PDB file of C-alpha atoms in Angstrom:
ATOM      1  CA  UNK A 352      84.770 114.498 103.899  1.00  0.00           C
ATOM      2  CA  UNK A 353      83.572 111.688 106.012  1.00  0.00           C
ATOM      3  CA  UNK A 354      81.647 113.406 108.599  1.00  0.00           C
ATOM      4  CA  UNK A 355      80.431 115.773 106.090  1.00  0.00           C
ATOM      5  CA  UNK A 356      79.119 113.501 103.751  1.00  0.00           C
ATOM      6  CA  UNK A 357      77.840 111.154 106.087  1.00  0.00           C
ATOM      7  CA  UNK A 358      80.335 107.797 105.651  1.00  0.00           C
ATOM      8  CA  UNK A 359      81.675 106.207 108.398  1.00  0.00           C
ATOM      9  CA  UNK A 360      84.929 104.598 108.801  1.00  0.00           C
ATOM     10  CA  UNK A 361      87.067 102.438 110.843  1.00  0.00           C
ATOM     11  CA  UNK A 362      89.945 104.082 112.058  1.00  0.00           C
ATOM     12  CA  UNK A 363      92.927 101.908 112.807  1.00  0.00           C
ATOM     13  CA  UNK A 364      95.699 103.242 114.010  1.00  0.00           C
ATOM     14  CA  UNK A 365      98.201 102.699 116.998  1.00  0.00           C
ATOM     15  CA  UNK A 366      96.496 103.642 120.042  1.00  0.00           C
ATOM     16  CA  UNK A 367     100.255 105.463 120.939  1.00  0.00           C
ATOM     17  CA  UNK A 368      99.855 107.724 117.514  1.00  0.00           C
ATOM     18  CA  UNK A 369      95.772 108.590 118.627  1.00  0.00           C
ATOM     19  CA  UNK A 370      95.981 112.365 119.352  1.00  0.00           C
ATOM     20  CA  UNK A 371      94.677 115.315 117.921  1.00  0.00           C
ATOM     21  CA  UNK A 372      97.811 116.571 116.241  1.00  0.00           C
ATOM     22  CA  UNK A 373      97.841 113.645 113.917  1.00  0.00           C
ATOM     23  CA  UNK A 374      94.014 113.552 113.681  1.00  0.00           C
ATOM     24  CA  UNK A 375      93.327 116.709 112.799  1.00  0.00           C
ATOM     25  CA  UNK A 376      96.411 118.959 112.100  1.00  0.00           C
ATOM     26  CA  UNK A 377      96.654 120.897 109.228  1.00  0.00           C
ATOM     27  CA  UNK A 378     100.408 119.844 107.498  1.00  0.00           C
ATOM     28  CA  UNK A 379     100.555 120.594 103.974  1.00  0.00           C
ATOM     29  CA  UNK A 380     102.883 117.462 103.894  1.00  0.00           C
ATOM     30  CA  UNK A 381      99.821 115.079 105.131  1.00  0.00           C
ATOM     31  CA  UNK A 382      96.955 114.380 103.282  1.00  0.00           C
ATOM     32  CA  UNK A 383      94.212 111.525 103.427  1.00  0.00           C
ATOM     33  CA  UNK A 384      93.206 109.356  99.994  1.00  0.00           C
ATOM     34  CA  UNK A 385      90.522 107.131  99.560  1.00  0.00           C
ATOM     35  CA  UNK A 386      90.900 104.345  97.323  1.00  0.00           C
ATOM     36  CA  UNK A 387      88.380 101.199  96.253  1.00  0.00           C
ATOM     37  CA  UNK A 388      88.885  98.232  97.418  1.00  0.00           C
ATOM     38  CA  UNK A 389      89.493  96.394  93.985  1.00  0.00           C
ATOM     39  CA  UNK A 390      92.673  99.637  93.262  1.00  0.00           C
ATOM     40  CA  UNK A 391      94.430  99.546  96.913  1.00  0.00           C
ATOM     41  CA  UNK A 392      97.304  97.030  95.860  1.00  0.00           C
ATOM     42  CA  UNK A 393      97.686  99.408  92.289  1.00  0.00           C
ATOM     43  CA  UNK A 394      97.633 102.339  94.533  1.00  0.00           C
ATOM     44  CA  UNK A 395     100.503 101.121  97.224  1.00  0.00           C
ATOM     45  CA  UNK A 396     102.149 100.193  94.317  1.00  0.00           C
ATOM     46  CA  UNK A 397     102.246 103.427  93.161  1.00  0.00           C
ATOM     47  CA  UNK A 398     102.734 105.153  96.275  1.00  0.00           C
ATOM     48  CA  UNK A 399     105.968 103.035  96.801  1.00  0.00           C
ATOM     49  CA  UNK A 400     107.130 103.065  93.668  1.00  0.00           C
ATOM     50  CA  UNK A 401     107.235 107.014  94.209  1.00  0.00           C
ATOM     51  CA  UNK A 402     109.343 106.495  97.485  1.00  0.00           C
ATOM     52  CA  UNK A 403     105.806 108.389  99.241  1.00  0.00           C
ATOM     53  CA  UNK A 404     105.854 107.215 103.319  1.00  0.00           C
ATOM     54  CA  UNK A 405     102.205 106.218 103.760  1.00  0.00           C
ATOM     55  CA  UNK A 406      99.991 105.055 106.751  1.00  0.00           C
ATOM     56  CA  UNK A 407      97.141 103.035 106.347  1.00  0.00           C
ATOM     57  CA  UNK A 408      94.894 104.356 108.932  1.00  0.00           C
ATOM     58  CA  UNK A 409      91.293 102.778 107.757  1.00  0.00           C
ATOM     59  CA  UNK A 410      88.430 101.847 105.921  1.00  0.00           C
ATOM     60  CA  UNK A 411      85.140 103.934 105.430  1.00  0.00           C
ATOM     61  CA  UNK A 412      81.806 101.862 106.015  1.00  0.00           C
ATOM     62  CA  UNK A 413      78.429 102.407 106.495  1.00  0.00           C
ATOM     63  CA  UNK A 414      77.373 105.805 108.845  1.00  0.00           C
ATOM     64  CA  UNK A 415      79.736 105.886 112.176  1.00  0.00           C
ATOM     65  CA  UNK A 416      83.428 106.288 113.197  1.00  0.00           C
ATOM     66  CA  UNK A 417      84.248 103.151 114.825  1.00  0.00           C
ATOM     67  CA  UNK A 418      88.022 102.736 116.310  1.00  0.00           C
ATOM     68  CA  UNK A 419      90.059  99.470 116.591  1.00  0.00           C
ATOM     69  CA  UNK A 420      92.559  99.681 119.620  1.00  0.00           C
TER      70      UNK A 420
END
């Protein structure tokens, strides 16, 4: 989606969780959302509310993948 579409994102994440299994695997259990700015407090709301273990890992912005360590 990101790469794809051309919009970057800062990944921020423990350096001790970066690998590729977490990246990149394929667990129908896992799945990445993107939410507005102005609906992320609604949407952990939500998320808790529905007893859903979630990870914030980032924010897209402008064109590259930047990462926080």
């Amino acid at each position: 989606m990101s790469i794809s579409g051309e919009i970057g994102f800062q990944l921020n994440i423990d350096k001790s969780n970066l690998n590729y299994s977490f990246l990149f695997g394929e667990d129908q259990g896992r799945y990445i959302i993107s939410v507005e700015d102005k609906n992320l407090n609604d949407a952990i709301e939500y998320i808790k509310k529905s007893n859903i273990s979630y990870l914030n890992i980032g924010k897209t912005n402008g064109k590259k993948l930047k990462s926080k360590r």
